[in-house]
mmCIF file of C-alpha atoms in Angstrom:
data_model
loop_
_atom_site.group_PDB
_atom_site.id
_atom_site.type_symbol
_atom_site.label_atom_id
_atom_site.label_comp_id
_atom_site.label_asym_id
_atom_site.label_seq_id
_atom_site.Cartn_x
_atom_site.Cartn_y
_atom_site.Cartn_z
ATOM 1 C CA MET A 1 -46.944 142.576 45.758
ATOM 2 C CA MET A 2 -46.161 139.451 47.684
ATOM 3 C CA ASN A 3 -43.280 138.851 49.710
ATOM 4 C CA MET A 4 -40.502 136.140 48.612
ATOM 5 C CA ALA A 5 -40.525 134.527 52.328
ATOM 6 C CA GLU A 6 -44.463 134.383 51.634
ATOM 7 C CA ASP A 7 -44.353 133.470 48.609
ATOM 8 C CA TYR A 8 -42.546 129.351 48.817
ATOM 9 C CA ASP A 9 -42.325 127.191 52.316
ATOM 10 C CA TYR A 10 -39.503 125.522 50.961
ATOM 11 C CA LEU A 11 -36.547 127.275 48.146
ATOM 12 C CA ILE A 12 -34.177 123.903 47.762
ATOM 13 C CA LYS A 13 -31.314 123.716 45.088
ATOM 14 C CA ILE A 14 -30.982 120.321 43.258
ATOM 15 C CA MET A 15 -28.397 119.122 40.745
ATOM 16 C CA LEU A 16 -29.877 117.323 37.864
ATOM 17 C CA ILE A 17 -26.497 115.189 36.299
ATOM 18 C CA GLY A 18 -25.439 112.386 34.190
ATOM 19 C CA ASP A 19 -23.555 111.556 31.121
ATOM 20 C CA PRO A 20 -23.578 113.660 27.616
ATOM 21 C CA GLY A 21 -26.776 112.864 25.562
ATOM 22 C CA THR A 22 -29.075 111.447 28.055
ATOM 23 C CA GLY A 23 -31.432 113.887 27.982
ATOM 24 C CA LYS A 24 -30.978 116.554 30.671
ATOM 25 C CA ASN A 25 -31.450 119.571 28.984
ATOM 26 C CA THR A 26 -34.799 117.997 27.322
ATOM 27 C CA LEU A 27 -36.128 117.175 30.469
ATOM 28 C CA ILE A 28 -35.913 120.726 31.645
ATOM 29 C CA LEU A 29 -36.726 122.392 28.231
ATOM 30 C CA ASN A 30 -39.616 120.002 27.650
ATOM 31 C CA ASN A 31 -40.835 120.045 31.517
ATOM 32 C CA ALA A 32 -41.045 124.620 31.721
ATOM 33 C CA SER A 33 -42.635 125.339 27.873
ATOM 34 C CA GLY A 34 -43.342 121.870 26.129
ATOM 35 C CA TYR A 35 -40.701 122.016 23.854
ATOM 36 C CA PHE A 36 -39.041 119.539 22.417
ATOM 37 C CA ALA A 37 -35.166 119.680 21.219
ATOM 38 C CA GLU A 38 -34.451 116.691 18.879
ATOM 39 C CA ASP A 39 -31.271 117.999 18.347
ATOM 40 C CA TYR A 40 -28.698 117.154 21.163
ATOM 41 C CA LYS A 41 -26.938 120.529 22.317
ATOM 42 C CA MET A 42 -24.512 120.275 25.174
ATOM 43 C CA THR A 43 -24.099 122.683 28.476
ATOM 44 C CA ILE A 44 -20.939 124.529 28.530
ATOM 45 C CA GLY A 45 -20.973 125.743 32.386
ATOM 46 C CA VAL A 46 -24.239 125.546 34.361
ATOM 47 C CA ASP A 47 -27.280 125.876 32.782
ATOM 48 C CA PHE A 48 -30.115 126.909 35.529
ATOM 49 C CA HIS A 49 -34.231 126.818 35.967
ATOM 50 C CA THR A 50 -36.268 127.172 39.104
ATOM 51 C CA LYS A 51 -39.733 124.792 39.002
ATOM 52 C CA ARG A 52 -42.415 124.949 41.104
ATOM 53 C CA ILE A 53 -44.167 122.001 43.428
ATOM 54 C CA GLU A 54 -46.855 122.431 45.448
ATOM 55 C CA LEU A 55 -47.003 119.253 47.824
ATOM 56 C CA LYS A 56 -49.303 117.455 49.277
ATOM 57 C CA THR A 57 -47.910 116.637 52.849
ATOM 58 C CA SER A 58 -49.832 115.038 56.296
ATOM 59 C CA ASP A 59 -49.876 118.757 57.712
ATOM 60 C CA GLY A 60 -51.036 120.259 54.584
ATOM 61 C CA SER A 61 -50.120 121.933 51.565
ATOM 62 C CA LYS A 62 -46.436 123.106 50.771
ATOM 63 C CA ARG A 63 -45.827 125.177 47.949
ATOM 64 C CA CYS A 64 -41.883 124.521 47.142
ATOM 65 C CA VAL A 65 -39.176 126.654 44.960
ATOM 66 C CA LEU A 66 -36.520 123.823 43.587
ATOM 67 C CA GLN A 67 -34.035 125.636 41.554
ATOM 68 C CA ILE A 68 -32.621 123.191 39.302
ATOM 69 C CA TRP A 69 -28.618 123.073 38.645
ATOM 70 C CA VAL A 70 -27.454 121.733 35.273
ATOM 71 C CA PRO A 71 -23.874 121.531 34.915
ATOM 72 C CA THR A 72 -21.689 120.608 32.127
ATOM 73 C CA GLU A 73 -20.659 116.524 32.264
ATOM 74 C CA GLN A 74 -17.611 117.497 30.088
ATOM 75 C CA ILE A 75 -14.447 116.104 32.524
ATOM 76 C CA ARG A 76 -12.286 118.892 32.055
ATOM 77 C CA PHE A 77 -15.015 120.916 33.697
ATOM 78 C CA LYS A 78 -15.228 118.540 36.681
ATOM 79 C CA TYR A 79 -13.109 120.459 39.326
ATOM 80 C CA LEU A 80 -15.801 123.327 38.449
ATOM 81 C CA ARG A 81 -18.526 120.894 38.681
ATOM 82 C CA SER A 82 -18.100 120.207 42.219
ATOM 83 C CA ARG A 83 -18.373 123.603 43.237
ATOM 84 C CA TYR A 84 -21.807 123.646 41.704
ATOM 85 C CA TYR A 85 -22.738 120.692 44.425
ATOM 86 C CA LEU A 86 -22.711 123.080 47.619
ATOM 87 C CA SER A 87 -25.852 123.743 49.379
ATOM 88 C CA ALA A 88 -27.537 121.798 46.968
ATOM 89 C CA LEU A 89 -30.244 119.574 49.046
ATOM 90 C CA GLY A 90 -31.074 116.556 46.933
ATOM 91 C CA VAL A 91 -29.551 115.164 43.318
ATOM 92 C CA ILE A 92 -31.761 113.674 40.190
ATOM 93 C CA LEU A 93 -29.286 111.245 38.279
ATOM 94 C CA LEU A 94 -30.161 110.543 34.815
ATOM 95 C CA PHE A 95 -29.222 107.499 32.123
ATOM 96 C CA ASP A 96 -30.531 106.910 29.159
ATOM 97 C CA LEU A 97 -32.310 103.463 29.564
ATOM 98 C CA THR A 98 -30.782 102.482 25.628
ATOM 99 C CA ASN A 99 -27.430 103.076 26.168
ATOM 100 C CA HIS A 100 -26.015 100.751 29.065
ATOM 101 C CA LEU A 101 -22.862 102.652 29.287
ATOM 102 C CA THR A 102 -24.682 105.605 30.861
ATOM 103 C CA PHE A 103 -25.824 102.786 33.241
ATOM 104 C CA ASP A 104 -21.987 101.685 34.375
ATOM 105 C CA ASN A 105 -21.181 105.318 34.862
ATOM 106 C CA LEU A 106 -23.884 106.138 37.769
ATOM 107 C CA PRO A 107 -21.537 104.615 40.735
ATOM 108 C CA ILE A 108 -19.168 107.375 39.431
ATOM 109 C CA TRP A 109 -21.836 110.583 39.106
ATOM 110 C CA ILE A 110 -22.650 109.088 42.396
ATOM 111 C CA LYS A 111 -18.957 109.253 44.028
ATOM 112 C CA GLU A 112 -18.549 112.739 42.581
ATOM 113 C CA VAL A 113 -21.959 113.641 44.591
ATOM 114 C CA LYS A 114 -20.557 112.489 47.940
ATOM 115 C CA ASP A 115 -17.178 113.469 47.586
ATOM 116 C CA ALA A 116 -18.240 117.049 46.641
ATOM 117 C CA LEU A 117 -21.240 117.265 49.285
ATOM 118 C CA LYS A 118 -19.900 115.481 52.794
ATOM 119 C CA TYR A 119 -23.135 115.200 53.666
ATOM 120 C CA GLU A 120 -25.878 112.892 52.107
ATOM 121 C CA VAL A 121 -28.616 114.090 49.869
ATOM 122 C CA PRO A 122 -31.461 111.760 48.350
ATOM 123 C CA ILE A 123 -30.623 110.974 45.524
ATOM 124 C CA LEU A 124 -33.420 109.900 42.951
ATOM 125 C CA ILE A 125 -31.958 107.496 39.854
ATOM 126 C CA ALA A 126 -34.284 108.320 36.418
ATOM 127 C CA GLY A 127 -33.844 105.770 33.348
ATOM 128 C CA ASN A 128 -34.645 108.793 30.624
ATOM 129 C CA LYS A 129 -36.391 107.203 27.725
ATOM 130 C CA CYS A 130 -38.956 105.002 28.427
ATOM 131 C CA ASP A 131 -40.665 105.619 25.195
ATOM 132 C CA LEU A 132 -38.247 103.661 23.690
ATOM 133 C CA VAL A 133 -38.976 100.775 24.323
ATOM 134 C CA ASP A 134 -37.791 98.275 21.223
ATOM 135 C CA GLN A 135 -34.438 100.064 21.947
ATOM 136 C CA ARG A 136 -33.680 99.667 25.731
ATOM 137 C CA VAL A 137 -30.803 98.185 26.026
ATOM 138 C CA VAL A 138 -30.744 98.297 30.917
ATOM 139 C CA ALA A 139 -32.976 95.512 31.898
ATOM 140 C CA LYS A 140 -34.706 96.228 34.907
ATOM 141 C CA ASN A 141 -33.643 93.295 37.085
ATOM 142 C CA GLU A 142 -30.582 95.368 36.703
ATOM 143 C CA ILE A 143 -32.030 99.141 37.651
ATOM 144 C CA ASP A 144 -33.385 97.256 40.173
ATOM 145 C CA GLN A 145 -30.209 95.077 42.003
ATOM 146 C CA PHE A 146 -28.386 98.586 41.664
ATOM 147 C CA THR A 147 -30.392 100.528 43.433
ATOM 148 C CA HIS A 148 -31.294 98.429 45.824
ATOM 149 C CA ASP A 149 -27.160 98.016 46.275
ATOM 150 C CA ASN A 150 -27.377 101.078 46.441
ATOM 151 C CA HIS A 151 -30.430 102.630 48.859
ATOM 152 C CA LEU A 152 -31.758 104.948 46.213
ATOM 153 C CA HIS A 153 -34.989 105.741 44.732
ATOM 154 C CA TYR A 154 -35.766 105.342 41.107
ATOM 155 C CA ILE A 155 -38.482 105.804 38.192
ATOM 156 C CA GLU A 156 -38.423 105.752 34.696
ATOM 157 C CA ILE A 157 -39.485 108.811 32.479
ATOM 158 C CA SER A 158 -39.445 110.128 29.004
ATOM 159 C CA ALA A 159 -38.367 113.884 29.063
ATOM 160 C CA LYS A 160 -39.948 113.750 25.163
ATOM 161 C CA THR A 161 -43.118 112.881 26.597
ATOM 162 C CA GLY A 162 -42.521 113.773 30.146
ATOM 163 C CA GLU A 163 -43.971 110.472 31.659
ATOM 164 C CA GLY A 164 -43.008 110.325 34.773
ATOM 165 C CA VAL A 165 -41.505 113.666 34.790
ATOM 166 C CA GLU A 166 -44.180 115.235 37.061
ATOM 167 C CA GLU A 167 -43.393 111.934 39.557
ATOM 168 C CA SER A 168 -39.569 111.951 39.524
ATOM 169 C CA PHE A 169 -39.813 115.739 40.789
ATOM 170 C CA GLN A 170 -42.101 115.167 43.798
ATOM 171 C CA THR A 171 -40.517 112.374 44.521
ATOM 172 C CA LEU A 172 -37.149 114.131 45.217
ATOM 173 C CA THR A 173 -38.668 117.241 46.557
ATOM 174 C CA ARG A 174 -41.244 114.959 49.167
ATOM 175 C CA LEU A 175 -37.622 113.298 49.605
ATOM 176 C CA MET A 176 -35.383 115.991 50.200
ATOM 177 C CA VAL A 177 -38.467 118.245 52.523
ATOM 178 C CA GLU A 178 -38.643 115.489 54.986
ATOM 179 C CA ASP A 179 -34.792 115.359 55.545
ATOM 180 C CA ILE A 180 -35.492 119.421 56.371
ATOM 181 C CA ASN A 181 -38.061 118.498 58.683
ATOM 182 C CA LYS A 182 -35.901 115.951 60.801
ATOM 183 C CA LYS A 183 -33.014 118.133 60.491
ATOM 184 C CA ARG A 184 -35.172 120.858 62.611
#
């Protein structure tokens, strides 16, 4: 049996956050098991998942294990959420491309991350439900302006079809590993 330290090069905690109904649990379920849940189930407390990423770098391949924490988005548990952020090295912040309010709330989530962590971490903004082209209400230029103004990375995904999902985890992992190596 392999020693845990030999099984990966990086063990990294990330947070997956966003308004209710943006697709956080679907993203995890579909990505991990290929199962797509049509009905929405709100997180109570925190859900925890792991994902293995093989990251290609200039000095070879790195094995990364992501600990993905999905805290409740309910406002009454905001004080608990702040504790879940501790030791996180990155964030995927989801919004729904078919619901403008979830985009409008991004600054609230970003402030929560910054207040909870007190240190900078990569934040990847992920616009979910890109498969619902006819229902899209958040314009690409609006997203580009927001991410540019806030120095954030952006990707469009579909938790339902899997489009962009692997790329989102790869992108965030690469940003976090770069940060870790800069601090060494």
